[in-house]
CSV table of C-alpha atoms in Angstrom, one decimal:
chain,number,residue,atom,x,y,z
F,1,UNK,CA,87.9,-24.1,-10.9
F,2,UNK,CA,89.3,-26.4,-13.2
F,3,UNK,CA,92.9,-25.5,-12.1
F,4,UNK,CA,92.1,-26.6,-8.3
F,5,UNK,CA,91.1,-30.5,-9.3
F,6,UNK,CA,94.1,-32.4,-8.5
F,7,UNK,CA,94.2,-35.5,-10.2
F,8,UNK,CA,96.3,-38.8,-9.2
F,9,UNK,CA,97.2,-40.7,-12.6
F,10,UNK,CA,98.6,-43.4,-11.0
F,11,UNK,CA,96.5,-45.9,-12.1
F,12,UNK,CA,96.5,-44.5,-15.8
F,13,UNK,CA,98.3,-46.5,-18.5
F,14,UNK,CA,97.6,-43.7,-21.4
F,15,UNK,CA,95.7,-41.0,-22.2
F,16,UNK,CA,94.7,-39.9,-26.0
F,17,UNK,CA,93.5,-36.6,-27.0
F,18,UNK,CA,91.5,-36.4,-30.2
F,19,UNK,CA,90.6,-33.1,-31.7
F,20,UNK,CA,89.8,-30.9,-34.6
F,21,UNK,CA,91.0,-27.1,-34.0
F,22,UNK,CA,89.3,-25.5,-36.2
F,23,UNK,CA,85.8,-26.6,-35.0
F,24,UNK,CA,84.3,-23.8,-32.6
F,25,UNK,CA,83.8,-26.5,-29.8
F,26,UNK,CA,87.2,-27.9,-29.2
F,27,UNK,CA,88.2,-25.1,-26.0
F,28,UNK,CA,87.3,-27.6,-23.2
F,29,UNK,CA,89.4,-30.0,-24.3
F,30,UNK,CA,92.5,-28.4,-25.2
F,31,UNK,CA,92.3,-26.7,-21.5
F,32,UNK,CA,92.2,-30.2,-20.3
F,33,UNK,CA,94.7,-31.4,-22.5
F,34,UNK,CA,96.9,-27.7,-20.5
F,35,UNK,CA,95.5,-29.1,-17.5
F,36,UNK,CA,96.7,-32.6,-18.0
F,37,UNK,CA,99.9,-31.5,-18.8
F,38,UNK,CA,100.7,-29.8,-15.8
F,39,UNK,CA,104.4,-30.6,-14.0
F,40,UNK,CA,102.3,-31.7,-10.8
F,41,UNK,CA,99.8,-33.9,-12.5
F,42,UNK,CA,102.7,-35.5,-14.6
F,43,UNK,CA,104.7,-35.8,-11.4
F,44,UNK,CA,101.8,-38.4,-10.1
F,45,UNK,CA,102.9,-40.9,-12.8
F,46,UNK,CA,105.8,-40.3,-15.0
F,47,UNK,CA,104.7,-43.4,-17.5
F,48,UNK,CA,101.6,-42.2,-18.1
F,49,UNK,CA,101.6,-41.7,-21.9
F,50,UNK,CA,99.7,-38.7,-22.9
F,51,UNK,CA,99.1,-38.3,-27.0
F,52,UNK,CA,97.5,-35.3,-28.9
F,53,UNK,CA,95.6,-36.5,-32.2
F,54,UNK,CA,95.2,-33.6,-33.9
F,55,UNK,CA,93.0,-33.9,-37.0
F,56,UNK,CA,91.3,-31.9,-39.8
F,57,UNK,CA,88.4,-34.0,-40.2
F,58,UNK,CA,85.2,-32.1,-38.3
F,59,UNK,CA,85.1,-34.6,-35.8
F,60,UNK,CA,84.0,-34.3,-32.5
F,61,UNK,CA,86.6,-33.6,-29.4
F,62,UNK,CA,87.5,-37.1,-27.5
F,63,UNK,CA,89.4,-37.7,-24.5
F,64,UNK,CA,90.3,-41.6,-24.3
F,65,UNK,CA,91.7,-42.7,-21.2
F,66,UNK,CA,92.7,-46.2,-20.9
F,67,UNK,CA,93.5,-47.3,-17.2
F,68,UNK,CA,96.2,-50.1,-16.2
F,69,UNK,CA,93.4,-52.6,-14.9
F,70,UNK,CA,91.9,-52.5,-18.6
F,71,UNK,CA,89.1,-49.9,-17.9
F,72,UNK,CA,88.4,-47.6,-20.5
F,73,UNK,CA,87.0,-43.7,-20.3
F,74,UNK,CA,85.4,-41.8,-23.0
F,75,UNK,CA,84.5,-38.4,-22.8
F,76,UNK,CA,83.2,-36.4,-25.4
F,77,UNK,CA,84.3,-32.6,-24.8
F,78,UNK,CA,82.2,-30.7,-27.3
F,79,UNK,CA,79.6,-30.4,-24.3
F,80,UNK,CA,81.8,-30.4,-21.2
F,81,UNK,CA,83.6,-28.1,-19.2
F,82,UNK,CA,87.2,-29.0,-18.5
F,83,UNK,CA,86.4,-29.0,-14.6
F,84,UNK,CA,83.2,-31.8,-15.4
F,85,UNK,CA,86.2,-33.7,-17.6
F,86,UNK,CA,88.4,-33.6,-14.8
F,87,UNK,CA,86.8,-34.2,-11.7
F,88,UNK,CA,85.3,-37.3,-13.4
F,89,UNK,CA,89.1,-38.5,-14.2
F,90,UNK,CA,89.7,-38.2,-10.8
F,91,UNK,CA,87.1,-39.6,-9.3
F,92,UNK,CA,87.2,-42.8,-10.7
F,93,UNK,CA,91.1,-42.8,-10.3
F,94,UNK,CA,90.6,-42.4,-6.5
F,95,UNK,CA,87.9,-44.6,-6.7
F,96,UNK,CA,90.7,-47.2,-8.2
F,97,UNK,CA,93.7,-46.3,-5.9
F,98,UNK,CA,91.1,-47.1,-3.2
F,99,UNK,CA,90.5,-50.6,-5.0
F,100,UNK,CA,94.0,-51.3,-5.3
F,101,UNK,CA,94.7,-50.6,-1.0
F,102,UNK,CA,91.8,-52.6,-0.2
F,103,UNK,CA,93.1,-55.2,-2.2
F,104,UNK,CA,96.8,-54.9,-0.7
F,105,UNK,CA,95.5,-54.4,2.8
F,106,UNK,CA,93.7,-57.9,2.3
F,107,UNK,CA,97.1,-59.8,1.1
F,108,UNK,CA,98.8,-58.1,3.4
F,109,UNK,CA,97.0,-57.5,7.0
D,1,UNK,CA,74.4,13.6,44.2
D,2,UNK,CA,77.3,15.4,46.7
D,3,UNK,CA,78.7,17.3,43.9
D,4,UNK,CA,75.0,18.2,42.4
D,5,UNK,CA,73.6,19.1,45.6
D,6,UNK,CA,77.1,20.7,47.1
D,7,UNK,CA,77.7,23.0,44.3
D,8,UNK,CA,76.4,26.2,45.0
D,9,UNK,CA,76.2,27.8,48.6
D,10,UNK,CA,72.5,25.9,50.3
D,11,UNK,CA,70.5,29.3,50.3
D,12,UNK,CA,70.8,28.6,46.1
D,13,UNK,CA,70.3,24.6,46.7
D,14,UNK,CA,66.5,24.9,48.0
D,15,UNK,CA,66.2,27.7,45.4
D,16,UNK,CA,66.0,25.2,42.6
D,17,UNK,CA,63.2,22.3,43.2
D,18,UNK,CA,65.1,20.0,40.1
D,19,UNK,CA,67.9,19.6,42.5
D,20,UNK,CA,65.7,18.5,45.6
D,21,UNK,CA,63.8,15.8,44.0
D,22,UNK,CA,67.6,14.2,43.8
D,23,UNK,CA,68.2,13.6,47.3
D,24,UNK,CA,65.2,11.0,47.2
D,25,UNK,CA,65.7,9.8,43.7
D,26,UNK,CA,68.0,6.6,42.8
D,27,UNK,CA,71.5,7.4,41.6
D,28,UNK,CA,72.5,7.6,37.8
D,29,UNK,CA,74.1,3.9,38.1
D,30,UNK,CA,71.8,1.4,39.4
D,31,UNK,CA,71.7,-1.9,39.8
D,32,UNK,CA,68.3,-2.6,38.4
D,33,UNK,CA,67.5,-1.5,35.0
D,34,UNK,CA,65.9,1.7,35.0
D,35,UNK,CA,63.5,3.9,32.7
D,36,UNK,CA,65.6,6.1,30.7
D,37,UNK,CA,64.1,9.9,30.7
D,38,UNK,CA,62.0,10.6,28.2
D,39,UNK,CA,64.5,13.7,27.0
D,40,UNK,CA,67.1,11.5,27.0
D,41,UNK,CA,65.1,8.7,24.9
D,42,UNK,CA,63.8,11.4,22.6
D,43,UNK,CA,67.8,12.7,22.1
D,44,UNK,CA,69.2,9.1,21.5
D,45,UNK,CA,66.1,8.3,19.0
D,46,UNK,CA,67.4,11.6,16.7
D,47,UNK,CA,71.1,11.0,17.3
D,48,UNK,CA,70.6,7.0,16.2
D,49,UNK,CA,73.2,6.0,14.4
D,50,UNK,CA,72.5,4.6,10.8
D,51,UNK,CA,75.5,3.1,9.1
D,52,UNK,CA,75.6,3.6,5.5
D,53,UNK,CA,74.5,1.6,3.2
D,54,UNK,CA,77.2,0.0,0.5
D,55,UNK,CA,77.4,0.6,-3.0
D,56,UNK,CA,76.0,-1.5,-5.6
D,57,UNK,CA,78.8,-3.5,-7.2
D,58,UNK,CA,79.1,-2.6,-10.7
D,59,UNK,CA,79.0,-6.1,-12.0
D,60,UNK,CA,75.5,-6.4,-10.5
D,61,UNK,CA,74.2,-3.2,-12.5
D,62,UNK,CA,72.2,-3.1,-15.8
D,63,UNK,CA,74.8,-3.1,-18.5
D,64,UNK,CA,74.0,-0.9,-21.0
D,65,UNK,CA,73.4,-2.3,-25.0
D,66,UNK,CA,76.3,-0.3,-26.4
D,67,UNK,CA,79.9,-0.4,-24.2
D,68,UNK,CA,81.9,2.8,-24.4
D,69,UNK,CA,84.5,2.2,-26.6
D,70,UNK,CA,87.5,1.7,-24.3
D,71,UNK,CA,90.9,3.6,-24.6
D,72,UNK,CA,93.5,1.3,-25.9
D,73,UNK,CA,96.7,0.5,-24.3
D,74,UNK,CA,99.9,1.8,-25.5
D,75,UNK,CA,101.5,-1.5,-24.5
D,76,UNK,CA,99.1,-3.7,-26.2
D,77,UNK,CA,99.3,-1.1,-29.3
D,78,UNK,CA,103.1,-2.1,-29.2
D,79,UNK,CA,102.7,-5.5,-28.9
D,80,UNK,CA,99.9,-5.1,-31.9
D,81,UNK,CA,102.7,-3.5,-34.0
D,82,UNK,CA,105.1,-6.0,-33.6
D,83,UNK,CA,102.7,-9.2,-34.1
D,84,UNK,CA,101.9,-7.5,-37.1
D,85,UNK,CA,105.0,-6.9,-38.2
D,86,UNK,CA,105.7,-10.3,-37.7
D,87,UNK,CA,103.4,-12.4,-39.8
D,88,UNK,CA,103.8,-9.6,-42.7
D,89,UNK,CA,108.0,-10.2,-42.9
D,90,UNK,CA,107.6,-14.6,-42.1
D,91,UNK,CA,107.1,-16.9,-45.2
D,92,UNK,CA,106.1,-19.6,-42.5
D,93,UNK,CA,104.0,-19.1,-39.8
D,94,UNK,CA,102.7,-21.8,-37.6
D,95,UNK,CA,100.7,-21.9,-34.6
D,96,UNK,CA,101.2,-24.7,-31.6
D,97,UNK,CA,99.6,-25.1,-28.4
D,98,UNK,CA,102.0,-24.6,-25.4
D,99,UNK,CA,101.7,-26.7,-22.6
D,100,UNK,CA,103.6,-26.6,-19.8
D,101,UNK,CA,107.5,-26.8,-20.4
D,102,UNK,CA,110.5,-26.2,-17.9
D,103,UNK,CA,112.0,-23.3,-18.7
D,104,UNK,CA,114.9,-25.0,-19.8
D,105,UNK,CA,113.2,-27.0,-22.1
D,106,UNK,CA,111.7,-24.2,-23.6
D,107,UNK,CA,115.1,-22.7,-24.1
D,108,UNK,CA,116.4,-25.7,-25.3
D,109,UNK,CA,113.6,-25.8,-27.8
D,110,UNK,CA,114.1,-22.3,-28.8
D,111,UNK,CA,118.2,-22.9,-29.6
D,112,UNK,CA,117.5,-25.8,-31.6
D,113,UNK,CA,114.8,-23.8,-33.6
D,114,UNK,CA,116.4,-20.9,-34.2
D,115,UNK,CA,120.0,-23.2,-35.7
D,116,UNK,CA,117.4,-23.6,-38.3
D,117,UNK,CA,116.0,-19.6,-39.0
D,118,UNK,CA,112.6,-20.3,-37.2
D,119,UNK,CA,111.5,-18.0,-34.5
D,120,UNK,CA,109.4,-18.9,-31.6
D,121,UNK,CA,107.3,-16.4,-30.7
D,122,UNK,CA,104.8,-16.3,-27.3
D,123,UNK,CA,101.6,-14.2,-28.3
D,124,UNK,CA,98.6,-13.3,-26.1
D,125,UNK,CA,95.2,-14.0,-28.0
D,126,UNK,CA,93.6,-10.6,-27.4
D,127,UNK,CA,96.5,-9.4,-29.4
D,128,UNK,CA,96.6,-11.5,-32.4
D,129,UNK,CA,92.7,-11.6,-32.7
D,130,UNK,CA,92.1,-8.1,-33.9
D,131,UNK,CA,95.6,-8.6,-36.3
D,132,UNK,CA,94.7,-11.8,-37.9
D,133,UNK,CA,90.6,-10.9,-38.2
D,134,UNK,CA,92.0,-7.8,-40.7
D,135,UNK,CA,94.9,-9.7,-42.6
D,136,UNK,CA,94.5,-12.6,-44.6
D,137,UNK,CA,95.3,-14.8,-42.2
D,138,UNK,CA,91.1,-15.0,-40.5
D,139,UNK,CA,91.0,-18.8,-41.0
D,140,UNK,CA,93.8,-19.3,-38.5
D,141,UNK,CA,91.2,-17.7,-35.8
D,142,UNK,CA,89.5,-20.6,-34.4
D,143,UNK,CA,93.2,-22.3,-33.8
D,144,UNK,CA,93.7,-19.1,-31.2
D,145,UNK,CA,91.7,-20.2,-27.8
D,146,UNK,CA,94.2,-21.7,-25.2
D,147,UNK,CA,97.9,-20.9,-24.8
D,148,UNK,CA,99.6,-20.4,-28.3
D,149,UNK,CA,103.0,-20.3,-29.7
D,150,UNK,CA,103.8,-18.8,-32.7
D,151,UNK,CA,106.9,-20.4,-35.2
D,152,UNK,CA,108.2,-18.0,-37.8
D,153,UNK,CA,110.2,-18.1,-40.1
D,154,UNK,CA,111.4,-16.0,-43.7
D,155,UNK,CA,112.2,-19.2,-45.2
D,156,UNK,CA,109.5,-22.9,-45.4
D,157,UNK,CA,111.2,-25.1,-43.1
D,158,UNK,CA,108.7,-27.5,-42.5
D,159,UNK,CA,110.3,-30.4,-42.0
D,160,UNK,CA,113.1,-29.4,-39.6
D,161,UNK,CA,110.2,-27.5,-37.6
D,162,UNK,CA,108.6,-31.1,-37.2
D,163,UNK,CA,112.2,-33.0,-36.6
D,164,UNK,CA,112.3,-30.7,-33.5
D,165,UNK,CA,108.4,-30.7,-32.5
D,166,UNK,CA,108.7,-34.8,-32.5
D,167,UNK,CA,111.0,-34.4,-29.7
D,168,UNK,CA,108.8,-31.6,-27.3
D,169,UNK,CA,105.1,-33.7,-27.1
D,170,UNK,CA,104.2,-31.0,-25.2
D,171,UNK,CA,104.1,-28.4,-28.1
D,172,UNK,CA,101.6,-29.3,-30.3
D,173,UNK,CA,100.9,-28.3,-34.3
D,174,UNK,CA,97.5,-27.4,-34.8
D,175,UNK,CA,98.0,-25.7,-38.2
D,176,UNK,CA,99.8,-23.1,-40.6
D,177,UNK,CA,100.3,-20.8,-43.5
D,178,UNK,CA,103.0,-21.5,-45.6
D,179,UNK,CA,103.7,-19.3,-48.5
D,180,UNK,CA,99.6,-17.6,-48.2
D,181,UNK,CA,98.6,-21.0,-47.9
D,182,UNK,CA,96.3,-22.5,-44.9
D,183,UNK,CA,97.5,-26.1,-44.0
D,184,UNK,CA,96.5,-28.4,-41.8
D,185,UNK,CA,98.7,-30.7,-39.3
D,186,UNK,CA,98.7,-33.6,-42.3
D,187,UNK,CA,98.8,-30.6,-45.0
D,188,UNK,CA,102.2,-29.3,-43.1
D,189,UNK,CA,103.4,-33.4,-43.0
D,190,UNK,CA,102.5,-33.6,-46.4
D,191,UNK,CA,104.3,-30.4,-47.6
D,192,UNK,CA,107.2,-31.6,-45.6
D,193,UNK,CA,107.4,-34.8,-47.4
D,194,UNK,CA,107.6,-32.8,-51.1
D,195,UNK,CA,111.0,-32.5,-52.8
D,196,UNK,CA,112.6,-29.5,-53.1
D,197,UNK,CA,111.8,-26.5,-55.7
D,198,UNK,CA,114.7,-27.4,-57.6
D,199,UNK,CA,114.0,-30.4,-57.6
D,200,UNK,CA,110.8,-30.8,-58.8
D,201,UNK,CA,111.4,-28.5,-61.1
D,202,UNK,CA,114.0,-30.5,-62.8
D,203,UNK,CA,111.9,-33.4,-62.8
D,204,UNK,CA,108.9,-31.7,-64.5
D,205,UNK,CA,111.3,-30.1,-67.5
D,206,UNK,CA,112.1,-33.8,-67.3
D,207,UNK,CA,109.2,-35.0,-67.6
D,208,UNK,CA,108.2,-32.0,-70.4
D,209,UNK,CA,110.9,-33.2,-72.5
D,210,UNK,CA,110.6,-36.6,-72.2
D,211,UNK,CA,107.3,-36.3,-73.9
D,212,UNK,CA,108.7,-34.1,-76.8
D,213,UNK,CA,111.6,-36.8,-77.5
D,214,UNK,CA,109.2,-39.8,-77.7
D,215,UNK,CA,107.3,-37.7,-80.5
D,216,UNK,CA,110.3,-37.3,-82.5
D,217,UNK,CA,111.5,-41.1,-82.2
D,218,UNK,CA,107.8,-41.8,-82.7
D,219,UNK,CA,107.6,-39.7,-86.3
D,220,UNK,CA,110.6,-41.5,-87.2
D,221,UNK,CA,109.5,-45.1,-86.4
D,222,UNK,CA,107.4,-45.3,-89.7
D,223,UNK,CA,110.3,-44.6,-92.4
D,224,UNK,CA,112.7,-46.4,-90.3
D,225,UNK,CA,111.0,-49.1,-90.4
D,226,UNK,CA,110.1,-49.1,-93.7
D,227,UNK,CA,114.0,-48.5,-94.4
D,228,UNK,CA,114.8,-51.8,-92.8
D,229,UNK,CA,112.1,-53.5,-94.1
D,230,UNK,CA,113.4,-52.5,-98.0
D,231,UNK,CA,116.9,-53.5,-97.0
D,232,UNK,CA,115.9,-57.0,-95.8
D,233,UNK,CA,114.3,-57.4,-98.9
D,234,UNK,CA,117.4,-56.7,-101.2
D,235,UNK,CA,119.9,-58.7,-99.1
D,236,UNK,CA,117.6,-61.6,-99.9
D,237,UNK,CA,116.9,-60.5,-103.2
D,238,UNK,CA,121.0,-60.7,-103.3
D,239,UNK,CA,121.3,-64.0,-101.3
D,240,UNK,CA,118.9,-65.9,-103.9
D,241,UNK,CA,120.4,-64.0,-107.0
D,242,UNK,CA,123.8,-64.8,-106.1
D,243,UNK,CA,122.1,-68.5,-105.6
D,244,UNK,CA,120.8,-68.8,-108.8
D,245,UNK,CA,123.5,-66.7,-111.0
D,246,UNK,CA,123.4,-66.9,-114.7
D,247,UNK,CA,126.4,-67.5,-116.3
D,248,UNK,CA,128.4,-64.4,-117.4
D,249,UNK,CA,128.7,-65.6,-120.9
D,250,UNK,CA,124.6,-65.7,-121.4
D,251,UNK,CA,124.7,-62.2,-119.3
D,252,UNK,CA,127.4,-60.6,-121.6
D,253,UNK,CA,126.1,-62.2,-124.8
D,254,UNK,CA,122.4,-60.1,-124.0
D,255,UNK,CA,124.5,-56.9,-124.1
């Protein structure tokens, strides 16, 4: 369940949230946008900047994440559930917080 | 075996021939597996027991093409009633998805909205589906999927409403119907930015007027200046006959 993923932002710098609501396929994204909003996933990094674009334009639902390191994420919600949405957030933020304790168990052994 | 073969007096023990096969016969109990009797097999084969079996779940049943039409709650009928009630009295109503807040954000939020008339109401989408898909309201229907708030108000408010929303990120404007009218999130930044009524109605009787006095000044621009034109022309008639005046002797002597 989408509500079980528990995702560490800490190496997010901001995340952008680009919607229409009145297209028909916008419901997996604005659960992710609940999801990410959540007191405990917003307790993992208090700076991470989180912005709802809400626009009347037909356009697709996007979820931008941009990551401190300069990596970027795109995912495109109008096919994806909000659980695919955020277990690949978080893999690929463990997959960084990983990165970053190699790299300080290296400088610092 | 003692209490089989003690039990009656030993005249009555020799009488019955089941009881003698027991003194050379193995005990009940044994230590090697033995053949049950066939009676006994036969007995325990009828009396088996057979647990039964469990019920189908109803989810994994046929479901039937038509649903019975299901009895509706007094509660939501209540809740029905009021959201109804609601969006009929409200000049302003705008729908926001809620994301988590504190509580005490969320009462901060509603003090500060309410110092301005606007209302913030929590609604449950199975309610407000069936209201807004019979009132006028059906293009708002595609707004109501996650958790919704909605912010009413008897008077247009808009811009107040988004002073205070700028300062919750976590409520966000999808969309809303101000005076009959659908808006979007720019439509509702864009009524917000418009004067007042009274305002712009002052400035259209002013601009309505200012047409009607440049057609008056413009009917009188012709004669006007034709006036000055004929006035030039007898102050310099008058400069050049006072120039060249004829003597008032010759001018009398002509009378």
């Amino acid at each position: 369940m989408a509500s079980k993923v528990s995702v560490v932002l800490r190496p997010v710098k901001s995340i952008v949230v680009r919607f229409c609501p009145f297209e028909p396929n916008v419901e997996s994204t604005r659960k992710f946008l609940q999801s990410i909003y959540h007191k405990k996933i917003q307790a993992t990094n208090t700076n991470c900047e989180v912005t709802a674009d809400v626009r009347h334009d037909g356009s697709e639902p996007v979820v931008d994440v941009k990551f401190a390191d300069g990596d970027r994420l795109i995912m495109k919600g109008a096919h994806l559930t909000t659980g695919e949405m955020l277990t690949a957030l978080a893999s690929r933020c463990n997959a960084k917080d990983l990165k970053e304790e190699q790299k300080s168990k290296r400088k610092n052994p | 075996m003692a209490a089989l073969g003690g039990g009656g007096t030993r005249w009555r023990r020799a009488w019955l021939p089941a009881l003698q096969l027991l003194r050379r016969g193995s005990k009940a109990v044994t230590r090697h597996w033995k053949a049950m009797h066939l009676q006994r097999q036969k007995l325990l084969a009828l009396t088996e027991f057979l647990p039964p079996r469990p019920p189908v779940p109803p989810r994994c049943r046929p479901r039937h093409a038509t649903e019975e039409p299901r009895q509706e709650d007094g509660y939501a009928r209540v809740l029905r009633r009021q959201a109804e009630e609601c969006l009929r009295g409200s000049r302003m109503v705008a729908v926001c998805q809620f994301n988590s807040l504190p509580d005490e954000d969320v009462a901060t939020l509603r003090h500060f909205l309410r110092k301005h008339n606007i209302h913030l109401k929590f609604i449950l989408n199975e309610i407000i589906r069936p209201v807004l898909a019979q009132s006028e309201l059906r293009s708002l229907l595609p707004l109501f999927v996650c958790r919704n708030v909605l912010l009413v108000s008897p008077e247009a408010r808009a811009r107040e409403m988004l002073r205070v929303l700028k300062g919750v990120p976590q409520v966000v404007l999808l969309g809303a119907c101000i005076d009959g009218t659908i808006l979007s999130r720019q439509g509702v930044e864009n009524f917000a930015r418009l004067p007042s009524l009274e305002v712009s109605q002052g400035q259209t009787v002013a601009a309505l007027s200012l047409l009607s006095s440049q057609t008056s000044s413009l009917l009188q621009r012709g004669p006007a200046h034709l006036t000055a034109l004929l006035d030039e022309h007898i102050r310099r008639l008058r400069d050049t006959g006072g120039a060249t005046e004829p003597p008032p002797g010759r001018s009398s002597g002509n009378h």
